[in-house]
Coordinates of C-alpha atoms in Angstrom, one line a residue:
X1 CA 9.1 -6.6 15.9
X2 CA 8.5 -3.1 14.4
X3 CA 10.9 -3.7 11.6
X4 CA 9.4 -7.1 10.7
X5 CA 5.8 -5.6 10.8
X6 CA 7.2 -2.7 8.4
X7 CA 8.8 -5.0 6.0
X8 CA 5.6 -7.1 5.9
X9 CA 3.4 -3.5 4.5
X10 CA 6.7 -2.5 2.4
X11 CA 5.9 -5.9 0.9
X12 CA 2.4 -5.6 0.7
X13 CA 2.4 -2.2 -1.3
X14 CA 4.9 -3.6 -3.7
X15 CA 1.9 -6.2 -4.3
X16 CA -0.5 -3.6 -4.3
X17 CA 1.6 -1.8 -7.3
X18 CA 2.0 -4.9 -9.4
X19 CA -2.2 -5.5 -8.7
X20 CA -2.6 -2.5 -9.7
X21 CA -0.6 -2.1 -12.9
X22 CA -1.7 -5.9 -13.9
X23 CA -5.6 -4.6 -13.8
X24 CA -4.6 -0.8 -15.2
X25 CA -6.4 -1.5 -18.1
X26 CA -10.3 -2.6 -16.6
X27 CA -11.4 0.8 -16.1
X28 CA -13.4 0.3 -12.4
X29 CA -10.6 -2.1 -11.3
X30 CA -8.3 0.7 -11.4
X31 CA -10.2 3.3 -9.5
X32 CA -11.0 0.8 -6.7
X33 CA -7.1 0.0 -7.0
X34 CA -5.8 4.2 -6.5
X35 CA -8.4 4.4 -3.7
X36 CA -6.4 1.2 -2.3
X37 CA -3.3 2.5 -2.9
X38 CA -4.1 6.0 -1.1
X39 CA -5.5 4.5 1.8
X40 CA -2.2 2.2 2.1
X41 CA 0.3 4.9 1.4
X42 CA -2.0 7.0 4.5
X43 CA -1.5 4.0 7.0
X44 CA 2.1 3.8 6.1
X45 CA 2.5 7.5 7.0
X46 CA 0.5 7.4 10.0
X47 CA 2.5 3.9 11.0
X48 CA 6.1 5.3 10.2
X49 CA 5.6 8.3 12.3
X50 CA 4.3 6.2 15.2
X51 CA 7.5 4.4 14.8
X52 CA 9.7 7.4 14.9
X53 CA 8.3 7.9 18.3

């Protein structure tokens, strides 16, 4: 159940990244995007560690 829930954010980021790059060029798009992007790679830290244990 952990591996499917950790496949499903894997999946998610890649999404993220192609948002992201798609909406590079509108300049406030792209801020709020990084900001989204740091708070997801965060949660994936906190949630791989918690899986480790």
């Amino acid at each position: 159940m952990t591996l499917i829930k950790f496949l499903i954010l894997v999946c998610i980021i890649i999404i993220s990244l192609i948002l992201y790059l798609k909406y590079l060029t509108d300049y406030n798009l792209s801020i709020w995007f990084t900001y989204a992007m740091y708070a997801t790679s965060m949660i994936l830290i906190v949630l791989t560690v918690k899986l480790k244990k």
